[in-house]
Short mmCIF file of N, CA, C and O in Angstrom, two decimals:
data_model
loop_
_atom_site.label_atom_id
_atom_site.label_comp_id
_atom_site.label_asym_id
_atom_site.label_seq_id
_atom_site.Cartn_x
_atom_site.Cartn_y
_atom_site.Cartn_z
N MET A 1 -107.09 103.05 -37.65
CA MET A 1 -105.73 102.66 -38.13
C MET A 1 -104.73 103.31 -37.13
O MET A 1 -104.72 104.45 -36.94
N GLY A 2 -103.89 102.42 -36.55
CA GLY A 2 -102.96 102.90 -35.56
C GLY A 2 -101.80 103.67 -36.23
O GLY A 2 -101.50 104.81 -35.84
N ALA A 3 -101.13 103.13 -37.18
CA ALA A 3 -99.99 103.74 -37.92
C ALA A 3 -99.80 103.11 -39.25
O ALA A 3 -100.24 102.01 -39.54
N ILE A 4 -99.19 103.92 -40.09
CA ILE A 4 -98.70 103.38 -41.39
C ILE A 4 -97.25 103.51 -41.45
O ILE A 4 -96.66 104.43 -40.87
N GLY A 5 -96.66 102.57 -42.18
CA GLY A 5 -95.21 102.61 -42.38
C GLY A 5 -94.97 102.65 -43.96
O GLY A 5 -95.68 101.97 -44.65
N ILE A 6 -94.06 103.49 -44.29
CA ILE A 6 -93.75 103.68 -45.75
C ILE A 6 -92.30 103.47 -45.91
O ILE A 6 -91.50 104.07 -45.18
N VAL A 7 -91.91 102.56 -46.86
CA VAL A 7 -90.50 102.27 -47.18
C VAL A 7 -90.35 102.36 -48.69
O VAL A 7 -91.11 101.64 -49.41
N GLU A 8 -89.50 103.22 -49.11
CA GLU A 8 -89.30 103.38 -50.60
C GLU A 8 -87.91 102.80 -50.90
O GLU A 8 -86.86 103.27 -50.28
N VAL A 9 -87.82 101.88 -51.82
CA VAL A 9 -86.57 101.22 -52.20
C VAL A 9 -86.34 101.24 -53.70
O VAL A 9 -87.17 101.41 -54.50
N VAL A 10 -85.04 100.93 -53.98
CA VAL A 10 -84.66 100.79 -55.40
C VAL A 10 -84.81 99.38 -55.84
O VAL A 10 -84.14 98.48 -55.21
N GLY A 11 -85.64 99.09 -56.76
CA GLY A 11 -85.75 97.69 -57.34
C GLY A 11 -86.81 96.88 -56.79
O GLY A 11 -87.14 96.85 -55.57
N VAL A 12 -87.45 96.12 -57.66
CA VAL A 12 -88.58 95.22 -57.28
C VAL A 12 -88.08 94.06 -56.43
O VAL A 12 -88.76 93.74 -55.37
N VAL A 13 -86.96 93.51 -56.73
CA VAL A 13 -86.49 92.34 -55.91
C VAL A 13 -86.21 92.85 -54.48
O VAL A 13 -86.67 92.18 -53.51
N SER A 14 -85.48 93.93 -54.35
CA SER A 14 -85.29 94.47 -53.04
C SER A 14 -86.60 94.79 -52.27
O SER A 14 -86.62 94.60 -51.10
N ALA A 15 -87.53 95.36 -53.05
CA ALA A 15 -88.88 95.68 -52.44
C ALA A 15 -89.51 94.36 -51.86
O ALA A 15 -90.02 94.35 -50.73
N PHE A 16 -89.53 93.36 -52.62
CA PHE A 16 -90.17 92.09 -52.11
C PHE A 16 -89.45 91.47 -50.99
O PHE A 16 -90.01 90.92 -50.09
N GLU A 17 -88.09 91.50 -51.07
CA GLU A 17 -87.26 90.98 -49.92
C GLU A 17 -87.61 91.80 -48.72
O GLU A 17 -87.82 91.23 -47.57
N ALA A 18 -87.69 93.10 -48.76
CA ALA A 18 -87.94 93.95 -47.61
C ALA A 18 -89.33 93.69 -47.08
O ALA A 18 -89.56 93.60 -45.89
N LEU A 19 -90.35 93.57 -48.03
CA LEU A 19 -91.70 93.32 -47.58
C LEU A 19 -91.83 92.03 -46.92
O LEU A 19 -92.58 91.85 -45.90
N ASP A 20 -91.23 91.00 -47.36
CA ASP A 20 -91.23 89.68 -46.82
C ASP A 20 -90.69 89.74 -45.39
O ASP A 20 -91.26 89.21 -44.49
N ALA A 21 -89.47 90.42 -45.22
CA ALA A 21 -88.90 90.53 -43.89
C ALA A 21 -89.75 91.37 -42.98
O ALA A 21 -89.93 90.97 -41.74
N MET A 22 -90.43 92.41 -43.48
CA MET A 22 -91.26 93.28 -42.63
C MET A 22 -92.47 92.47 -42.10
O MET A 22 -92.77 92.60 -40.93
N THR A 23 -93.08 91.64 -42.87
CA THR A 23 -94.34 90.96 -42.51
C THR A 23 -93.98 89.67 -41.61
O THR A 23 -94.82 89.27 -40.84
N LYS A 24 -92.78 89.19 -41.76
CA LYS A 24 -92.31 88.03 -40.97
C LYS A 24 -91.94 88.40 -39.60
O LYS A 24 -92.01 87.64 -38.67
N THR A 25 -91.41 89.64 -39.40
CA THR A 25 -90.85 90.04 -38.13
C THR A 25 -91.84 90.87 -37.21
O THR A 25 -91.58 91.06 -36.04
N SER A 26 -92.87 91.37 -37.85
CA SER A 26 -93.81 92.17 -37.07
C SER A 26 -95.31 91.85 -37.44
O SER A 26 -95.57 91.34 -38.54
N ASN A 27 -96.14 92.26 -36.54
CA ASN A 27 -97.59 91.97 -36.76
C ASN A 27 -98.19 93.17 -37.55
O ASN A 27 -98.82 94.11 -36.92
N VAL A 28 -97.90 93.17 -38.86
CA VAL A 28 -98.38 94.28 -39.74
C VAL A 28 -99.09 93.71 -40.99
O VAL A 28 -98.97 92.50 -41.33
N ASN A 29 -99.91 94.59 -41.59
CA ASN A 29 -100.56 94.18 -42.81
C ASN A 29 -100.09 94.99 -43.92
O ASN A 29 -99.78 96.16 -43.74
N ILE A 30 -99.92 94.41 -45.13
CA ILE A 30 -99.62 95.05 -46.30
C ILE A 30 -100.86 95.87 -46.78
O ILE A 30 -101.83 95.29 -47.00
N LYS A 31 -100.59 97.21 -47.01
CA LYS A 31 -101.70 98.00 -47.57
C LYS A 31 -101.64 98.06 -49.04
O LYS A 31 -102.54 97.88 -49.81
N THR A 32 -100.43 98.46 -49.61
CA THR A 32 -100.31 98.63 -51.00
C THR A 32 -98.84 98.72 -51.39
O THR A 32 -97.88 98.90 -50.46
N LEU A 33 -98.61 98.74 -52.62
CA LEU A 33 -97.24 99.18 -53.19
C LEU A 33 -97.39 99.94 -54.45
O LEU A 33 -98.36 99.71 -55.10
N GLU A 34 -96.48 100.81 -54.67
CA GLU A 34 -96.41 101.54 -55.86
C GLU A 34 -95.10 101.36 -56.61
O GLU A 34 -94.07 101.48 -55.98
N LYS A 35 -95.16 101.19 -57.93
CA LYS A 35 -93.92 101.06 -58.68
C LYS A 35 -93.89 102.22 -59.55
O LYS A 35 -94.86 102.65 -60.29
N LYS A 36 -92.72 102.90 -59.57
CA LYS A 36 -92.44 104.12 -60.45
C LYS A 36 -91.13 103.77 -61.21
O LYS A 36 -90.37 103.00 -60.80
N LEU A 37 -91.03 104.54 -62.32
CA LEU A 37 -89.81 104.49 -63.12
C LEU A 37 -89.58 102.99 -63.57
O LEU A 37 -88.52 102.49 -63.59
N GLY A 38 -90.65 102.38 -63.97
CA GLY A 38 -90.52 101.06 -64.49
C GLY A 38 -90.15 99.98 -63.44
O GLY A 38 -89.58 98.97 -63.79
N GLY A 39 -90.41 100.26 -62.16
CA GLY A 39 -90.08 99.36 -61.12
C GLY A 39 -88.73 99.61 -60.47
O GLY A 39 -88.31 98.92 -59.59
N ARG A 40 -88.11 100.69 -60.95
CA ARG A 40 -86.76 101.04 -60.35
C ARG A 40 -86.94 101.62 -58.98
O ARG A 40 -85.99 101.66 -58.19
N LEU A 41 -88.14 102.16 -58.76
CA LEU A 41 -88.40 102.81 -57.47
C LEU A 41 -89.78 102.19 -56.93
O LEU A 41 -90.76 102.35 -57.68
N VAL A 42 -89.74 101.56 -55.75
CA VAL A 42 -90.98 100.87 -55.30
C VAL A 42 -91.21 101.42 -53.87
O VAL A 42 -90.34 101.41 -53.04
N THR A 43 -92.50 101.79 -53.62
CA THR A 43 -92.90 102.35 -52.41
C THR A 43 -93.79 101.21 -51.71
O THR A 43 -94.86 100.85 -52.30
N LEU A 44 -93.44 100.82 -50.51
CA LEU A 44 -94.24 99.80 -49.74
C LEU A 44 -94.94 100.47 -48.61
O LEU A 44 -94.34 101.32 -47.97
N ILE A 45 -96.28 100.15 -48.44
CA ILE A 45 -97.03 100.78 -47.30
C ILE A 45 -97.64 99.69 -46.58
O ILE A 45 -98.31 98.75 -47.06
N ILE A 46 -97.39 99.69 -45.31
CA ILE A 46 -97.95 98.73 -44.29
C ILE A 46 -98.74 99.49 -43.17
O ILE A 46 -98.63 100.69 -43.08
N GLU A 47 -99.53 98.62 -42.49
CA GLU A 47 -100.26 99.29 -41.35
C GLU A 47 -100.20 98.32 -40.17
O GLU A 47 -99.96 97.16 -40.28
N GLY A 48 -100.48 98.83 -39.03
CA GLY A 48 -100.51 98.10 -37.71
C GLY A 48 -100.31 99.01 -36.54
O GLY A 48 -100.52 100.29 -36.67
N LYS A 49 -100.05 98.46 -35.43
CA LYS A 49 -99.77 99.29 -34.26
C LYS A 49 -98.42 99.98 -34.38
O LYS A 49 -97.52 99.49 -35.09
N VAL A 50 -98.31 101.13 -33.75
CA VAL A 50 -97.15 101.98 -33.92
C VAL A 50 -95.79 101.13 -33.59
O VAL A 50 -94.88 101.20 -34.49
N ASP A 51 -95.74 100.44 -32.57
CA ASP A 51 -94.55 99.67 -32.26
C ASP A 51 -94.23 98.66 -33.37
O ASP A 51 -93.05 98.51 -33.78
N ASP A 52 -95.23 97.95 -33.89
CA ASP A 52 -95.03 96.92 -34.85
C ASP A 52 -94.60 97.56 -36.18
O ASP A 52 -93.72 97.08 -36.87
N VAL A 53 -95.27 98.69 -36.51
CA VAL A 53 -94.90 99.40 -37.77
C VAL A 53 -93.51 99.83 -37.73
O VAL A 53 -92.72 99.76 -38.66
N THR A 54 -93.10 100.46 -36.52
CA THR A 54 -91.74 101.00 -36.44
C THR A 54 -90.73 99.85 -36.62
O THR A 54 -89.71 100.03 -37.29
N THR A 55 -90.94 98.75 -35.95
CA THR A 55 -90.04 97.61 -36.07
C THR A 55 -90.00 97.08 -37.53
O THR A 55 -88.90 96.87 -38.12
N ALA A 56 -91.16 97.01 -38.21
CA ALA A 56 -91.22 96.49 -39.54
C ALA A 56 -90.48 97.48 -40.48
O ALA A 56 -89.72 97.01 -41.41
N VAL A 57 -90.61 98.77 -40.31
CA VAL A 57 -89.97 99.67 -41.19
C VAL A 57 -88.40 99.63 -40.98
O VAL A 57 -87.66 99.66 -42.01
N ASP A 58 -87.93 99.52 -39.72
CA ASP A 58 -86.53 99.39 -39.48
C ASP A 58 -86.00 98.05 -40.15
O ASP A 58 -84.92 98.15 -40.79
N VAL A 59 -86.71 96.99 -40.06
CA VAL A 59 -86.34 95.75 -40.70
C VAL A 59 -86.36 95.87 -42.26
O VAL A 59 -85.43 95.44 -42.90
N GLY A 60 -87.37 96.56 -42.76
CA GLY A 60 -87.39 96.71 -44.27
C GLY A 60 -86.21 97.61 -44.75
O GLY A 60 -85.69 97.30 -45.82
N VAL A 61 -85.92 98.64 -44.04
CA VAL A 61 -84.83 99.46 -44.43
C VAL A 61 -83.51 98.68 -44.38
O VAL A 61 -82.70 98.65 -45.38
N TYR A 62 -83.26 97.92 -43.36
CA TYR A 62 -82.08 97.12 -43.20
C TYR A 62 -81.94 96.11 -44.39
O TYR A 62 -80.95 95.92 -44.98
N THR A 63 -83.12 95.42 -44.64
CA THR A 63 -83.12 94.36 -45.68
C THR A 63 -82.84 94.98 -47.06
O THR A 63 -82.11 94.45 -47.88
N ALA A 64 -83.51 96.09 -47.34
CA ALA A 64 -83.40 96.68 -48.69
C ALA A 64 -81.93 97.20 -48.86
O ALA A 64 -81.39 97.05 -49.95
N ASN A 65 -81.32 97.71 -47.76
CA ASN A 65 -79.95 98.20 -47.95
C ASN A 65 -78.97 97.09 -48.19
O ASN A 65 -77.90 97.33 -48.66
N LYS A 66 -79.30 95.84 -47.88
CA LYS A 66 -78.40 94.72 -48.11
C LYS A 66 -78.45 94.36 -49.64
O LYS A 66 -77.47 93.82 -50.09
N ILE A 67 -79.42 94.71 -50.31
CA ILE A 67 -79.60 94.33 -51.72
C ILE A 67 -79.35 95.53 -52.62
O ILE A 67 -78.44 95.43 -53.45
N THR A 68 -80.14 96.57 -52.44
CA THR A 68 -79.84 97.80 -53.18
C THR A 68 -79.78 98.94 -52.22
O THR A 68 -78.78 99.05 -51.56
N LYS A 69 -80.83 99.71 -52.07
CA LYS A 69 -80.81 100.73 -50.99
C LYS A 69 -82.30 101.26 -50.76
O LYS A 69 -83.08 101.19 -51.61
N CYS A 70 -82.50 101.71 -49.53
CA CYS A 70 -83.66 102.38 -49.19
C CYS A 70 -83.52 103.81 -49.32
O CYS A 70 -82.51 104.41 -48.92
N VAL A 71 -84.31 104.50 -50.07
CA VAL A 71 -84.20 105.93 -50.35
C VAL A 71 -84.95 106.83 -49.39
O VAL A 71 -84.63 108.01 -49.23
N ALA A 72 -86.00 106.24 -48.75
CA ALA A 72 -86.80 107.05 -47.85
C ALA A 72 -87.64 106.08 -47.04
O ALA A 72 -88.01 104.98 -47.43
N ASN A 73 -88.04 106.54 -45.84
CA ASN A 73 -88.87 105.74 -45.00
C ASN A 73 -89.58 106.61 -43.95
O ASN A 73 -89.07 107.76 -43.60
N ALA A 74 -90.74 106.25 -43.52
CA ALA A 74 -91.47 106.99 -42.51
C ALA A 74 -92.43 106.13 -41.78
O ALA A 74 -92.95 105.12 -42.27
N VAL A 75 -92.79 106.49 -40.51
CA VAL A 75 -93.85 105.90 -39.67
C VAL A 75 -94.78 107.09 -39.39
O VAL A 75 -94.34 108.11 -38.81
N ILE A 76 -96.04 106.93 -39.72
CA ILE A 76 -97.03 107.99 -39.43
C ILE A 76 -98.06 107.44 -38.49
O ILE A 76 -98.79 106.49 -38.79
N SER A 77 -98.03 107.96 -37.27
CA SER A 77 -99.02 107.53 -36.26
C SER A 77 -100.29 108.27 -36.46
O SER A 77 -100.34 109.51 -36.71
N LYS A 78 -101.41 107.57 -36.42
CA LYS A 78 -102.72 108.15 -36.57
C LYS A 78 -102.89 109.07 -37.80
O LYS A 78 -103.06 110.27 -37.75
N PRO A 79 -102.66 108.41 -39.02
CA PRO A 79 -102.68 109.24 -40.24
C PRO A 79 -104.03 109.93 -40.45
O PRO A 79 -105.04 109.40 -40.04
N HIS A 80 -103.94 111.10 -41.03
CA HIS A 80 -105.08 111.82 -41.38
C HIS A 80 -106.01 111.10 -42.30
O HIS A 80 -105.50 110.31 -43.14
N GLU A 81 -107.36 111.32 -42.27
CA GLU A 81 -108.28 110.66 -43.11
C GLU A 81 -107.98 110.86 -44.66
O GLU A 81 -108.26 109.89 -45.41
N GLU A 82 -107.41 111.94 -45.04
CA GLU A 82 -107.08 112.17 -46.43
C GLU A 82 -105.95 111.26 -46.87
O GLU A 82 -105.86 110.78 -47.92
N VAL A 83 -104.97 111.14 -45.93
CA VAL A 83 -103.85 110.15 -46.21
C VAL A 83 -104.37 108.73 -46.38
O VAL A 83 -104.02 108.04 -47.34
N ILE A 84 -105.28 108.32 -45.44
CA ILE A 84 -105.87 107.00 -45.52
C ILE A 84 -106.68 106.90 -46.87
O ILE A 84 -106.61 105.85 -47.56
N ARG A 85 -107.38 107.89 -47.28
CA ARG A 85 -108.19 107.86 -48.55
C ARG A 85 -107.20 107.60 -49.71
O ARG A 85 -107.54 106.78 -50.56
N LEU A 86 -106.12 108.26 -49.74
CA LEU A 86 -105.16 108.03 -50.87
C LEU A 86 -104.61 106.65 -50.89
O LEU A 86 -104.40 106.00 -51.89
N ILE A 87 -104.23 106.13 -49.72
CA ILE A 87 -103.71 104.77 -49.60
C ILE A 87 -104.85 103.74 -50.06
O ILE A 87 -104.48 102.77 -50.73
N GLU A 88 -106.02 103.97 -49.63
CA GLU A 88 -107.19 103.03 -50.02
C GLU A 88 -107.28 103.09 -51.52
O GLU A 88 -107.54 102.07 -52.06
N LYS A 89 -107.20 104.24 -52.10
CA LYS A 89 -107.29 104.37 -53.56
C LYS A 89 -106.18 103.57 -54.29
O LYS A 89 -106.44 102.85 -55.25
N SER A 90 -104.95 103.65 -53.76
CA SER A 90 -103.94 102.90 -54.28
C SER A 90 -104.06 101.41 -54.14
O SER A 90 -103.82 100.63 -55.08
N SER A 91 -104.51 101.07 -52.92
CA SER A 91 -104.68 99.55 -52.70
C SER A 91 -105.86 98.93 -53.37
O SER A 91 -105.92 97.76 -53.64
N ALA A 92 -106.82 99.73 -53.90
CA ALA A 92 -107.95 99.20 -54.65
C ALA A 92 -107.56 98.46 -55.83
O ALA A 92 -108.20 97.47 -56.25
N LYS A 93 -106.49 98.90 -56.50
CA LYS A 93 -106.13 98.25 -57.81
C LYS A 93 -105.55 96.83 -57.57
O LYS A 93 -105.43 96.09 -58.52
N TYR A 94 -105.22 96.46 -56.31
CA TYR A 94 -104.68 95.14 -55.99
C TYR A 94 -105.75 94.19 -55.42
O TYR A 94 -105.42 93.08 -55.07
N LYS A 95 -106.89 94.65 -55.17
CA LYS A 95 -107.92 93.83 -54.51
C LYS A 95 -108.34 92.56 -55.28
O LYS A 95 -108.67 91.60 -54.75
N GLU A 96 -108.22 92.67 -56.58
CA GLU A 96 -108.65 91.55 -57.45
C GLU A 96 -107.56 90.47 -57.59
O GLU A 96 -107.78 89.44 -58.07
N LEU A 97 -106.30 90.76 -57.10
CA LEU A 97 -105.20 89.82 -57.23
C LEU A 97 -105.39 88.69 -56.25
O LEU A 97 -105.82 88.71 -55.29
#
């Protein structure tokens, strides 16, 4: 895995708009999403090459801020195997969808 991008936004609609823009503008894959506080806080996680992930995160932040707001974001290059393990555990619940 080259890099992961994490974008945390307020609201489900804002999250899906951001995720749509992120995947349309960059060569990244969706890893998972987490909803907290009844969907009021949504964390999006993507993967890809560092440059693609960086671009996607920037686009996601911009898009989310047009609707509600982005509360946090990060790009992690060469994530540690334990970080990958936690992300895989989160994404396992969506494999059946």
